[in-house]
Amino acid sequence: METQKLTKLGFFQYDLKSNKFEASPEFYNIFDLPKNLRDSSLLDRFWKLIHPDDWGFVSRLFDQAIKSGKAFTIQHRVLADDGKSVRHVQLIGKAANFEAQTSVISGTYQDVTDIANMEFETKFILESMEIGTWQLDVENNKLTWDDSMYRLCCLNAEEFPDPLKAVSAIMPSVCKEKVFADVKASLKGVDDYHSTNEIITPNGLHKQLRSRGRVLKNESGQPQKVIGISWDCTKEKEMEAQLRAERAIAIHSSKLAALGEMSAGIAHEINNPLAIIAGNVHLLKTVDNDPIQFDAKIASIERAILRIEKIVSGLKKFSRSSGCTERKREQLDQIISEVLTLVETKAKSHNTSITTEVSPGIELFCNEVELEQVFLNLINNAIDAVKDLDQKWVKLKAFKNSHNYIIQIIDSGKGISEEAASKIFQPFYTTKPVGDGTGLGLSISKGILDQHNAKIFINHQMANTCFEVWFPVPEETESQHVS
Amino acid sequence: MSLKVFYLDDEPDLLQLFMETFQTDQIQISTFDNPDYAISEAKTNPPDVFFIDYRLPLITGDKVAGKVPSSIYKVLVTGDLNLNLNYSFDQIVEKPFKILLIQNTLKDLLAKKLAKLGPEK
């Protein structure tokens, strides 16, 4: 009895032949019926409580149950005595047949008002947020959409009663294939279904629809259905694109600032070999009858040209537009070598030595130009940080631990205060004199590294200032190393 | 009677070129790639003119100029842009330098030196 009360579950039994209607106390409570009512008076009162709009389908389902003798479930509304308040109840019943005729209908009634209200609220919230819900019956390959899904796709449910046909009508075939592939993958795997696809509505509107779904499995672990939600993320995608473009501009501006800082040194690096070329060309006229001298001059010119080529090629690569986000497998030592070409004049002018200890064979899946910028920012900062110290050095170390490639940029400074460390990756934070730094270098570097799933932080355990960049080692590489 | 010239630069090819281009009977050139050694030589045996590169290992050209006798005519040789110098040089020559410009400087200085000493007897 107590269980019935707690679960708001009431039992009833109706004998069609004798017109006898019996019910448990909780049944009376659910429908707020006087306890003295029995049989036909109870039945009459009970029917009157059913919401007038639900009479039709409740009667139909009862008739069907009586005829079929099968178990049935109905959810309907009931009115309170005041005729206004509405509660929701759920009936699970079965008609029992004797001698090929249904004689008894019995079942349970449960007050599901709270659940129904919650469903209503959820539906209201989803509709307000323009979120559609859907369900895919895996066994029967049947897709069900709610009204919001049709609204999202600007389609009419009467015109497209089968949502699978609706999908075909609005989704380009490439996207459709991707959706089916994503669904298949989530049915096989353990992950939820995640997908973003383009649709073209009947009035020609291009929309980006983002969907999340979860696979529900039966007791034997077989996928039974996928339930999910979809929403229009067109504006979100547009904002993402805008953010990407703004980030590219910020990166490019920061690059130009870095180039500006290095321009004096770069000019020196180019003008020196140019002076060698000019001088040798002048002297070539005087040694044209001395083949050994002549060849020596030509060799000197060639060396000078190679030097200029190297610096110009480094600059060309570095100055490339940041719009390109292509990532490839790149050798870390190559990236560091390119960066060193750019910073060595600055280091030289600040009398700062730069040494490297890079384990060979470290390969990163990255955008080379973006990573060059990160290391250039870090090394430039390190050179600036030690310029007033007696000991001026910068060390670059790169090695692998169990799960990460670790790149350390250590300088002869004595570390960074906790306060500065807490703000150092924030935009516009700088300890450099006004006009010397934009305060964007480290925040942009962090942004680039975040995009690469890499981490950057200050290692406070070291005696000297040490910035560490951690790149996760790809799993395949880890397993290769293990084997 | 000759003009004594020092040239300090960390580019060996440029030192060689300087020597080959400007060395004459009347212009005696000594080249240096080590700033400390050049400063020491300039103090003990001062040249008439000292060509000093700006970017040098562990020191800049203006600091070198500040460490040698003020009587020496000092020429800064640089490929840099917008230098913030701590020393007032007698002349600044930009790399890649014009050979004629340096030749003229050397000729002028030699002429001045000769004029100062009076006619040779």
PDB file of N, CA and C in Angstrom, chain A residues 12 30 87 90 102 109 168 196 220 250 262 276 310 312 318 322 331 334 359 362 364 383 385 408 422 431 441-442 460:
ATOM      1  N   PHE A  12      -6.765  -1.088 -10.822  1.00  0.00           N
ATOM      2  CA  PHE A  12      -8.215  -1.211 -11.017  1.00  0.00           C
ATOM      3  C   PHE A  12      -8.521  -2.493 -11.782  1.00  0.00           C
ATOM      4  N   ILE A  30      -5.611   9.167  -6.743  1.00  0.00           N
ATOM      5  CA  ILE A  30      -5.144   9.758  -8.011  1.00  0.00           C
ATOM      6  C   ILE A  30      -6.258  10.597  -8.643  1.00  0.00           C
ATOM      7  N   ARG A  87      -4.671  17.175 -14.545  1.00  0.00           N
ATOM      8  CA  ARG A  87      -3.543  16.313 -14.201  1.00  0.00           C
ATOM      9  C   ARG A  87      -3.361  15.293 -15.305  1.00  0.00           C
ATOM     10  N   GLN A  90      -1.235   8.028 -16.533  1.00  0.00           N
ATOM     11  CA  GLN A  90      -0.829   7.020 -17.523  1.00  0.00           C
ATOM     12  C   GLN A  90      -1.428   5.679 -17.131  1.00  0.00           C
ATOM     13  N   THR A 102     -13.691 -10.959 -24.262  1.00  0.00           N
ATOM     14  CA  THR A 102     -13.065 -10.181 -23.205  1.00  0.00           C
ATOM     15  C   THR A 102     -14.059  -9.979 -22.082  1.00  0.00           C
ATOM     16  N   TYR A 109      -2.976   2.731 -12.925  1.00  0.00           N
ATOM     17  CA  TYR A 109      -2.983   4.146 -13.297  1.00  0.00           C
ATOM     18  C   TYR A 109      -1.895   4.843 -12.485  1.00  0.00           C
ATOM     19  N   SER A 168      16.481  14.017 -47.278  1.00  0.00           N
ATOM     20  CA  SER A 168      16.926  13.927 -48.674  1.00  0.00           C
ATOM     21  C   SER A 168      16.615  15.201 -49.444  1.00  0.00           C
ATOM     22  N   THR A 196      27.730  18.405 -37.748  1.00  0.00           N
ATOM     23  CA  THR A 196      27.264  19.707 -38.208  1.00  0.00           C
ATOM     24  C   THR A 196      27.182  19.646 -39.728  1.00  0.00           C
ATOM     25  N   SER A 220      20.688  -6.436 -24.316  1.00  0.00           N
ATOM     26  CA  SER A 220      21.811  -7.231 -24.830  1.00  0.00           C
ATOM     27  C   SER A 220      22.902  -6.340 -25.442  1.00  0.00           C
ATOM     28  N   ALA A 250      45.176  39.331 -35.966  1.00  0.00           N
ATOM     29  CA  ALA A 250      45.968  39.607 -34.753  1.00  0.00           C
ATOM     30  C   ALA A 250      47.339  38.934 -34.848  1.00  0.00           C
ATOM     31  N   MET A 262      62.806  43.273 -35.288  1.00  0.00           N
ATOM     32  CA  MET A 262      64.008  42.609 -35.790  1.00  0.00           C
ATOM     33  C   MET A 262      64.586  43.277 -37.026  1.00  0.00           C
ATOM     34  N   ILE A 276      79.980  42.528 -49.073  1.00  0.00           N
ATOM     35  CA  ILE A 276      80.975  41.548 -49.566  1.00  0.00           C
ATOM     36  C   ILE A 276      80.824  41.386 -51.085  1.00  0.00           C
ATOM     37  N   LYS A 310      69.113  32.806 -47.502  1.00  0.00           N
ATOM     38  CA  LYS A 310      68.630  32.120 -46.306  1.00  0.00           C
ATOM     39  C   LYS A 310      67.745  33.049 -45.459  1.00  0.00           C
ATOM     40  N   VAL A 312      66.250  35.822 -46.424  1.00  0.00           N
ATOM     41  CA  VAL A 312      65.047  36.245 -47.152  1.00  0.00           C
ATOM     42  C   VAL A 312      64.023  35.108 -47.175  1.00  0.00           C
ATOM     43  N   PHE A 318      58.043  33.346 -42.836  1.00  0.00           N
ATOM     44  CA  PHE A 318      57.466  33.897 -41.612  1.00  0.00           C
ATOM     45  C   PHE A 318      56.371  34.921 -41.913  1.00  0.00           C
ATOM     46  N   SER A 322      48.579  34.574 -42.278  1.00  0.00           N
ATOM     47  CA  SER A 322      48.174  33.613 -41.251  1.00  0.00           C
ATOM     48  C   SER A 322      46.850  32.947 -41.602  1.00  0.00           C
ATOM     49  N   GLN A 331      59.216  18.701 -38.815  1.00  0.00           N
ATOM     50  CA  GLN A 331      60.339  18.389 -37.927  1.00  0.00           C
ATOM     51  C   GLN A 331      60.585  19.581 -37.007  1.00  0.00           C
ATOM     52  N   GLN A 334      63.811  21.566 -37.534  1.00  0.00           N
ATOM     53  CA  GLN A 334      63.762  22.438 -38.713  1.00  0.00           C
ATOM     54  C   GLN A 334      63.084  23.761 -38.365  1.00  0.00           C
ATOM     55  N   SER A 359      66.331  17.024 -29.257  1.00  0.00           N
ATOM     56  CA  SER A 359      66.409  15.590 -29.588  1.00  0.00           C
ATOM     57  C   SER A 359      65.993  15.407 -31.037  1.00  0.00           C
ATOM     58  N   ILE A 362      61.984  14.611 -33.572  1.00  0.00           N
ATOM     59  CA  ILE A 362      60.687  15.034 -33.005  1.00  0.00           C
ATOM     60  C   ILE A 362      59.839  15.619 -34.128  1.00  0.00           C
ATOM     61  N   LEU A 364      56.100  17.108 -35.201  1.00  0.00           N
ATOM     62  CA  LEU A 364      54.858  17.668 -34.666  1.00  0.00           C
ATOM     63  C   LEU A 364      53.849  17.824 -35.791  1.00  0.00           C
ATOM     64  N   ILE A 383      65.335  37.056 -24.868  1.00  0.00           N
ATOM     65  CA  ILE A 383      66.477  37.949 -25.137  1.00  0.00           C
ATOM     66  C   ILE A 383      66.237  39.308 -24.462  1.00  0.00           C
ATOM     67  N   ALA A 385      64.368  39.870 -21.891  1.00  0.00           N
ATOM     68  CA  ALA A 385      64.331  39.731 -20.420  1.00  0.00           C
ATOM     69  C   ALA A 385      65.722  39.755 -19.798  1.00  0.00           C
ATOM     70  N   GLN A 408      61.552  23.436 -23.923  1.00  0.00           N
ATOM     71  CA  GLN A 408      61.840  24.418 -22.864  1.00  0.00           C
ATOM     72  C   GLN A 408      62.587  25.598 -23.464  1.00  0.00           C
ATOM     73  N   SER A 422      50.595  34.929 -13.299  1.00  0.00           N
ATOM     74  CA  SER A 422      49.145  34.745 -13.403  1.00  0.00           C
ATOM     75  C   SER A 422      48.537  35.590 -14.520  1.00  0.00           C
ATOM     76  N   THR A 431      55.628  43.597 -19.542  1.00  0.00           N
ATOM     77  CA  THR A 431      56.529  44.199 -18.547  1.00  0.00           C
ATOM     78  C   THR A 431      57.565  45.063 -19.267  1.00  0.00           C
ATOM     79  N   GLY A 441      52.091  39.155 -27.705  1.00  0.00           N
ATOM     80  CA  GLY A 441      52.900  38.001 -28.132  1.00  0.00           C
ATOM     81  C   GLY A 441      52.553  36.716 -27.409  1.00  0.00           C
ATOM     82  N   LEU A 442      52.532  36.755 -26.080  1.00  0.00           N
ATOM     83  CA  LEU A 442      52.300  35.521 -25.332  1.00  0.00           C
ATOM     84  C   LEU A 442      50.846  35.069 -25.409  1.00  0.00           C
ATOM     85  N   HIS A 460      58.120  26.720 -12.592  1.00  0.00           N
ATOM     86  CA  HIS A 460      58.678  27.435 -11.433  1.00  0.00           C
ATOM     87  C   HIS A 460      59.714  26.603 -10.675  1.00  0.00           C
TER      88      HIS A 460
END
